[in-house]
PDB file of C-alpha atoms in Angstrom:
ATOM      1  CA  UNK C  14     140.539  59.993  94.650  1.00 41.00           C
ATOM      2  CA  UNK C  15     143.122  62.396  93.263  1.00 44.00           C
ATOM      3  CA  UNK C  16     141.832  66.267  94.026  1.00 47.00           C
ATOM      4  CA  UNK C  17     141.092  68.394  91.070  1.00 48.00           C
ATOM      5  CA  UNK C  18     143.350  71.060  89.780  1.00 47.00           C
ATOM      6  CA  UNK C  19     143.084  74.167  91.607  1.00 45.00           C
ATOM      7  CA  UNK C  20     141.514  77.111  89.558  1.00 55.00           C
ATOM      8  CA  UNK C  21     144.487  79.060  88.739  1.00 72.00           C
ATOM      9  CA  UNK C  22     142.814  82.616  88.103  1.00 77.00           C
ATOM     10  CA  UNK C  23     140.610  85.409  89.629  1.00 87.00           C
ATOM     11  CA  UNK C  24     137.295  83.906  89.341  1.00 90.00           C
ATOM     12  CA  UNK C  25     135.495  87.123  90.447  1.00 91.00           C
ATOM     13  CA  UNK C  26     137.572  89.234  87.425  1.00 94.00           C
ATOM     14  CA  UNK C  27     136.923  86.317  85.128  1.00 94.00           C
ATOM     15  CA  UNK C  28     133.230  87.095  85.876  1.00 95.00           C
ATOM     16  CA  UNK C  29     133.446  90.780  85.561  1.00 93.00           C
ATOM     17  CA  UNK C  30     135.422  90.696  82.454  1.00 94.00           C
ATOM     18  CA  UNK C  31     132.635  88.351  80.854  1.00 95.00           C
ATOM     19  CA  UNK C  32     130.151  90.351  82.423  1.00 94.00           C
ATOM     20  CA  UNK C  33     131.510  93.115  80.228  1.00 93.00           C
ATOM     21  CA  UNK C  34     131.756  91.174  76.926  1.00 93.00           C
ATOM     22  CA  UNK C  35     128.156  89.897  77.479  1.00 93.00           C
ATOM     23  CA  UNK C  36     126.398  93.319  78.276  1.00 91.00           C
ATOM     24  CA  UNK C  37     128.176  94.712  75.169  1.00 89.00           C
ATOM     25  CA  UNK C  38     127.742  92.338  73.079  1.00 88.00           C
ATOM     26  CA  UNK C  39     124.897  90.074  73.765  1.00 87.00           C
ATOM     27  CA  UNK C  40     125.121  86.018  74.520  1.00 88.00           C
ATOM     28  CA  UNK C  41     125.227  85.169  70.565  1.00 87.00           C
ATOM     29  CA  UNK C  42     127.223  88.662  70.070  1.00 87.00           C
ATOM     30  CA  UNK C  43     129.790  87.089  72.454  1.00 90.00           C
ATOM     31  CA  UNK C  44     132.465  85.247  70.803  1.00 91.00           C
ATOM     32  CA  UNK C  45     134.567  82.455  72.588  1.00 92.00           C
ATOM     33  CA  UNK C  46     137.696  84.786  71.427  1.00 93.00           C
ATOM     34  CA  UNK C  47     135.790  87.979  72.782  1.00 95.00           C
ATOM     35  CA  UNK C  48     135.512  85.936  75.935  1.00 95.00           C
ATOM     36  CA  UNK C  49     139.014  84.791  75.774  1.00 93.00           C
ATOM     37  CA  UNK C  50     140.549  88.341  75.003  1.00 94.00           C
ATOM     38  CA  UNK C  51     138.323  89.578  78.165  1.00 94.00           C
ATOM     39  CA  UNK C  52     139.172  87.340  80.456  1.00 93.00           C
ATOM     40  CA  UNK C  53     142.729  86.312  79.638  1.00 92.00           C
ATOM     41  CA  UNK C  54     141.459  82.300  79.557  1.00 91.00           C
ATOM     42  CA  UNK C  55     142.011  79.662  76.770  1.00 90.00           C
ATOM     43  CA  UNK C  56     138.717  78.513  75.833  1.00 88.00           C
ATOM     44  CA  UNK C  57     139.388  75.041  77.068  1.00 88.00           C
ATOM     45  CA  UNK C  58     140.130  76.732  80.509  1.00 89.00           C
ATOM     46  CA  UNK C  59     136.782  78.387  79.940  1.00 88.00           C
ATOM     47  CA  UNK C  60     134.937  75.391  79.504  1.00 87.00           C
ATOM     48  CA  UNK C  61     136.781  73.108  81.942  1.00 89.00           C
ATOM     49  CA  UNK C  62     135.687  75.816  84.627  1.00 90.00           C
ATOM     50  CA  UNK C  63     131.830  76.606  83.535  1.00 92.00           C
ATOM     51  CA  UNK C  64     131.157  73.788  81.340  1.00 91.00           C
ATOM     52  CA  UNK C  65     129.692  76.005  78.527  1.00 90.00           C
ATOM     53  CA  UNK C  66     129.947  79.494  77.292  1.00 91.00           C
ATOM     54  CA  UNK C  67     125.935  79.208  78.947  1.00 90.00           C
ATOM     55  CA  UNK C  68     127.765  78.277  82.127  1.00 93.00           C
ATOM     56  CA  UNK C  69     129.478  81.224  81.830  1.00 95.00           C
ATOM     57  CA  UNK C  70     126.564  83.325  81.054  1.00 94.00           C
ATOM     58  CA  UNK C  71     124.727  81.647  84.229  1.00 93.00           C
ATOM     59  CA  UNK C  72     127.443  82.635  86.727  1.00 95.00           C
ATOM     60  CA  UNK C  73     127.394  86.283  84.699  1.00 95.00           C
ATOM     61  CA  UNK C  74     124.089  86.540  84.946  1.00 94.00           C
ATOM     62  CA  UNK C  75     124.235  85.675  89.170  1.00 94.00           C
ATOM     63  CA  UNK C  76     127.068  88.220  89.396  1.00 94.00           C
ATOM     64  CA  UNK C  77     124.849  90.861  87.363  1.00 93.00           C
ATOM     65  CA  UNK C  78     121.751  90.187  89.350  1.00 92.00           C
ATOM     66  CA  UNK C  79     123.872  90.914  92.622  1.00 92.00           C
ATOM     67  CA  UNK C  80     125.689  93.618  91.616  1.00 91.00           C
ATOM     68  CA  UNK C  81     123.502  95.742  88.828  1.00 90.00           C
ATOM     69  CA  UNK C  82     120.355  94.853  89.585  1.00 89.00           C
ATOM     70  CA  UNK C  83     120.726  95.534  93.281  1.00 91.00           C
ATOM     71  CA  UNK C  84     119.033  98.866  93.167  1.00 94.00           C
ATOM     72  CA  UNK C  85     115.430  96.652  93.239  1.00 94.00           C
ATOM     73  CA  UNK C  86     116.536  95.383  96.887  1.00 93.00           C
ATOM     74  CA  UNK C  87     116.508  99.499  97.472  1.00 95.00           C
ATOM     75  CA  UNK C  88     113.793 100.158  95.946  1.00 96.00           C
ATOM     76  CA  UNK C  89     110.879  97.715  97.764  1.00 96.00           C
ATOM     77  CA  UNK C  90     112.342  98.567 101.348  1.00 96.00           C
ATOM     78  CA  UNK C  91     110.734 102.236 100.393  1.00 97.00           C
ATOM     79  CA  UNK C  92     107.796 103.232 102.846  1.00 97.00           C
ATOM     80  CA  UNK C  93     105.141 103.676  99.826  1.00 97.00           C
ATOM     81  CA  UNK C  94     104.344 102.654  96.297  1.00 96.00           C
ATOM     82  CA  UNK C  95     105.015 106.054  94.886  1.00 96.00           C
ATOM     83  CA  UNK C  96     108.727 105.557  96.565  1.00 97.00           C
ATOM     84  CA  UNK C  97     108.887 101.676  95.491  1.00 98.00           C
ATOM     85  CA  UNK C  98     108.598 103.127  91.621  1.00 98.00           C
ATOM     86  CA  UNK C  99     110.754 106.273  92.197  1.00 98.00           C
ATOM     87  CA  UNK C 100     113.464 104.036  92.985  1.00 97.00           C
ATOM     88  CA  UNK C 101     112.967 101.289  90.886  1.00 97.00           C
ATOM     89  CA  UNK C 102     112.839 103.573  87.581  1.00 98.00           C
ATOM     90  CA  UNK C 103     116.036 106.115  88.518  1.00 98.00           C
ATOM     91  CA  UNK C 104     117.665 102.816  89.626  1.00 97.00           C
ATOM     92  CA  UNK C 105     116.855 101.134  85.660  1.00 97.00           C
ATOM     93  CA  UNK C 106     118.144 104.748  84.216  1.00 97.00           C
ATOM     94  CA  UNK C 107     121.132 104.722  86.120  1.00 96.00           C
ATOM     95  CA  UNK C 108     122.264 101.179  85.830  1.00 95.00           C
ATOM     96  CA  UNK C 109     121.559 101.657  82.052  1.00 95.00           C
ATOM     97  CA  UNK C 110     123.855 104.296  81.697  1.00 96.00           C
ATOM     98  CA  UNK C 111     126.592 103.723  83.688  1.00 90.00           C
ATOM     99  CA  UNK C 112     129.680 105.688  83.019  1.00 91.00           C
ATOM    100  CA  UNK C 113     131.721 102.596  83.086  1.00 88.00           C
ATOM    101  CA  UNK C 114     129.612  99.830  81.493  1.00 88.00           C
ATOM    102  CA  UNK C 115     127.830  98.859  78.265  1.00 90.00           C
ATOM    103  CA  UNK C 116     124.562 101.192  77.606  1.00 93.00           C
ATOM    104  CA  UNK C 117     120.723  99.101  78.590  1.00 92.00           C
ATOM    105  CA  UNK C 118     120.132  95.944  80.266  1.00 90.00           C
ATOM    106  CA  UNK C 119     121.389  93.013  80.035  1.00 89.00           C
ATOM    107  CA  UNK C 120     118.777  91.148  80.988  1.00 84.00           C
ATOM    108  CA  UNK C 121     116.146  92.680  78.194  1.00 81.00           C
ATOM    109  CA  UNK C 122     118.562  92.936  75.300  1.00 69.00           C
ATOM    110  CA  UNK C 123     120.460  90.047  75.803  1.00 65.00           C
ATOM    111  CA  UNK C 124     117.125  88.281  75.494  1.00 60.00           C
ATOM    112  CA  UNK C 125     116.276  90.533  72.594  1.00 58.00           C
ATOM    113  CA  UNK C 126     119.347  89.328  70.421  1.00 57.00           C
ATOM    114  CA  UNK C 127     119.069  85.654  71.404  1.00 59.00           C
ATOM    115  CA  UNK C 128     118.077  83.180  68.451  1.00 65.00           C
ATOM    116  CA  UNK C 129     116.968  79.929  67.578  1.00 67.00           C
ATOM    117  CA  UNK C 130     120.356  78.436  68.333  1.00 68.00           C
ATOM    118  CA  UNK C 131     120.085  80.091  72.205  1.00 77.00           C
ATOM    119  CA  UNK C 132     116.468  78.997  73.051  1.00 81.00           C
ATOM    120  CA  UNK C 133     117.552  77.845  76.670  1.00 85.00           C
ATOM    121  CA  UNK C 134     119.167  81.134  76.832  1.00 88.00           C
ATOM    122  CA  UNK C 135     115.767  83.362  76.099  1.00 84.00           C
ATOM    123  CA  UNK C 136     114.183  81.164  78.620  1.00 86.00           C
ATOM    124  CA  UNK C 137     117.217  81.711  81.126  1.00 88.00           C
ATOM    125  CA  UNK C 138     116.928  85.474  80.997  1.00 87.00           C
ATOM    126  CA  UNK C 139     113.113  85.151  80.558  1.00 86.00           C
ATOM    127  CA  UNK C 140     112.620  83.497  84.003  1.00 90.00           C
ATOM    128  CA  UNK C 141     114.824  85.829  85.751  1.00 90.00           C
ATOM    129  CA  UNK C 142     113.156  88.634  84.805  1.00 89.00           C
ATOM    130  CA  UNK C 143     109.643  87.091  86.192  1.00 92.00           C
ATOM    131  CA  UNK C 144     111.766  86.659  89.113  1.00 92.00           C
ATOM    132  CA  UNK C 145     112.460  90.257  89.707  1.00 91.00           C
ATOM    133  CA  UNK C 146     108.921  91.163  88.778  1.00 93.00           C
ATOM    134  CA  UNK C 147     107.358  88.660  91.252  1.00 95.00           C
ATOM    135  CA  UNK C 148     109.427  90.198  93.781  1.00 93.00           C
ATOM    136  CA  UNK C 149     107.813  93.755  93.258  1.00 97.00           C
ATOM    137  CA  UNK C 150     104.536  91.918  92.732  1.00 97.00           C
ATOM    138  CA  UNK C 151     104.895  90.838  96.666  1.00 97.00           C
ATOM    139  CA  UNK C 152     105.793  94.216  97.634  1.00 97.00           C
ATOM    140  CA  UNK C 153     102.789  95.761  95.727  1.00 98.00           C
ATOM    141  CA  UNK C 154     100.589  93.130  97.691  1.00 98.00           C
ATOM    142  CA  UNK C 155     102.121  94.062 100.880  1.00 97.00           C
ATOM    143  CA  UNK C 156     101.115  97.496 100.267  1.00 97.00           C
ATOM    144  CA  UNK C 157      97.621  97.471  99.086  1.00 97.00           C
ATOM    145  CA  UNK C 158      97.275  95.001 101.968  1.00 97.00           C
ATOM    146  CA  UNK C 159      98.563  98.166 104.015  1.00 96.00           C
ATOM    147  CA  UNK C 160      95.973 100.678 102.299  1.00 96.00           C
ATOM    148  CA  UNK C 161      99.478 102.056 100.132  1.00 96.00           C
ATOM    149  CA  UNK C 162      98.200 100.833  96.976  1.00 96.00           C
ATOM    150  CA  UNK C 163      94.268 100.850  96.160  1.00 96.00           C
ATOM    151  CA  UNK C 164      92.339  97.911  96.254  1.00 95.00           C
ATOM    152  CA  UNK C 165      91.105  97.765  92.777  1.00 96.00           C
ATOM    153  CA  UNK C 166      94.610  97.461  91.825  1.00 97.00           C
ATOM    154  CA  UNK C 167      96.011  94.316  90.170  1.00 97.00           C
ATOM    155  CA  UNK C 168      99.527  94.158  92.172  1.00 97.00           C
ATOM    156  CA  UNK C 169     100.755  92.187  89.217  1.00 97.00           C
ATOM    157  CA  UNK C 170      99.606  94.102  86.824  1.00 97.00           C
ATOM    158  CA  UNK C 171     101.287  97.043  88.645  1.00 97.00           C
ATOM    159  CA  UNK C 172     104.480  95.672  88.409  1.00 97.00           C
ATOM    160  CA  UNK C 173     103.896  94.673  84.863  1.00 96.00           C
ATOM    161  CA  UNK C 174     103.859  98.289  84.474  1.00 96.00           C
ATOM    162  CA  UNK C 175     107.022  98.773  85.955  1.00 97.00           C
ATOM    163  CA  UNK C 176     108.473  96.767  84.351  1.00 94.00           C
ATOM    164  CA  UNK C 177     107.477  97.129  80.977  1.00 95.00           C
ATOM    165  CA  UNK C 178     108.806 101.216  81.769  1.00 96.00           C
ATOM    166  CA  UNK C 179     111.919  99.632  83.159  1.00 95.00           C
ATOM    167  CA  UNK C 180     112.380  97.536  79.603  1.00 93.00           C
ATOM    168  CA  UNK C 181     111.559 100.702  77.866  1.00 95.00           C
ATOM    169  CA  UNK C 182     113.805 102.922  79.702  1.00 97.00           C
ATOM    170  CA  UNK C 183     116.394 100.058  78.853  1.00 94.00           C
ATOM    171  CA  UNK C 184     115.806  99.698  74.975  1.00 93.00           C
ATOM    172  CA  UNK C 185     116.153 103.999  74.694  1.00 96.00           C
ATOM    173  CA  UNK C 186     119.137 104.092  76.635  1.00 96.00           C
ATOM    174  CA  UNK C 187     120.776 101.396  74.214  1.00 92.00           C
ATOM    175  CA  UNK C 188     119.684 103.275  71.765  1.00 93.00           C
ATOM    176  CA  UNK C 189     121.677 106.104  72.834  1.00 95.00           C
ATOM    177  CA  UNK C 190     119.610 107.853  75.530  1.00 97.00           C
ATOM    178  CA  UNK C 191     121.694 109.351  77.811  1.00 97.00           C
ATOM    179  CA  UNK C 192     120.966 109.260  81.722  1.00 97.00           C
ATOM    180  CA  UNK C 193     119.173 113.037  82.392  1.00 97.00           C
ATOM    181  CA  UNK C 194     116.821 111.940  79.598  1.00 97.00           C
ATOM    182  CA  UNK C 195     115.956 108.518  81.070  1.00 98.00           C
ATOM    183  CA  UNK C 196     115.225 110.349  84.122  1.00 98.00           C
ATOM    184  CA  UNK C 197     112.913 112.628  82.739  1.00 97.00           C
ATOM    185  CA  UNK C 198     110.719 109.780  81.580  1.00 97.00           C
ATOM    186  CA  UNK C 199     110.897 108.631  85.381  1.00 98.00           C
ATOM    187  CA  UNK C 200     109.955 111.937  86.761  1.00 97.00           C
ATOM    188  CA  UNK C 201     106.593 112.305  84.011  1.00 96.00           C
ATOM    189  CA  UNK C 202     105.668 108.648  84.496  1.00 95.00           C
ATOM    190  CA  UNK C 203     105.567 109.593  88.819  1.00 96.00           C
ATOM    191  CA  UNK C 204     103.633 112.813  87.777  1.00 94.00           C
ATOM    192  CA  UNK C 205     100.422 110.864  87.621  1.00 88.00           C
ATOM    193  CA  UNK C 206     100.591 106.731  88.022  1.00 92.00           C
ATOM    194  CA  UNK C 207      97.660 104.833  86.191  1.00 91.00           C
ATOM    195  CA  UNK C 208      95.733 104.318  90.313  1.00 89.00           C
ATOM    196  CA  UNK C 209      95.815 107.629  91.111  1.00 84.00           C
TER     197      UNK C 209
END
């Protein structure tokens, strides 16, 4: 059996060129020529390496989760709940408005501009974000386990919280919010949580 035909580009600026396009743009937003332009590939040569423009997206997405969203590894190796949050919301406002990339999240309005047409898409995006909530969820149980976070407490429900903050803070900052402001939100939110 003949061996396939080496990749002939930069896979990991292929992905952060798409990245890019995506963020700004959306998955519907994103055109095959955007993606082209961006990435300096034919579309055949996009689709004979991911298959799809969802491929694409997928391996974006991975690359975005590892890179972007890495502030939520940070943020649950923090000794308390108060600490968990702190760093969990100024991590959403800064990733958000990053000097050098598209304003909000990818992840929220990427799912927010995704139609009929890009059902698998919304689901896509929709799973990963349970994903990252699940994984402050366990920390939240680890720490009313610990006494951090009062029993009464829903865990889940306290990272719904968070997270539905974190979406917030990721809709105003595509809307034009700039970072200081985003932060301020974070620091009134911490003035008094919901258990305390």
């Amino acid at each position: 059996m003949a061996a396939g035909r080496p990749r002939e580009f930069d896979l990991d600026r292929v992905l952060g060129s798409a990245l890019d396009v995506f963020w700004a743009k959306g998955y519907e937003g994103a055109t095959m020529a955007d993606l082209s332009t961006a990435t300096g590939l034919k579309p055949g040569s996009v689709y004979a390496a991911f298959g799809s423009k969802a491929g694409l997206f997928t391996q974006v997405l991975d690359r975005y989760e590892d890179s972007v969203f890495s502030y939520a590894r940070d943020a649950i190796r923090q000794p308390t709940v108060r600490e968990v949050i702190r760093h969990w919301l100024e991590g959403v406002a800064r990733a958000t408005t990053g000097p050098d990339t598209p304003p909000g999240c990818l992840l929220v309005h990427g799912a927010l501009a995704a139609g009929d047409g890009a059902a698998s898409i919304r689901a896509e995006l929709a799973g990963r974000r349970e994903r990252g909530e699940q994984f402050l969820v366990a920390r939240l149980e680890r720490a009313r386990a610990e006494g951090d976070l009062p029993a009464p407490v829903d865990p889940r429900a306290a990272a719904g919280y968070v997270f539905a903050l974190s979406s917030g803070l990721a809709v105003e900052a595509a809307g034009g919010a700039d970072r200081e402001r985003l932060l301020r939100t974070v620091e009134l939110t911490l003035h008094r949580l919901p258990w305390e």
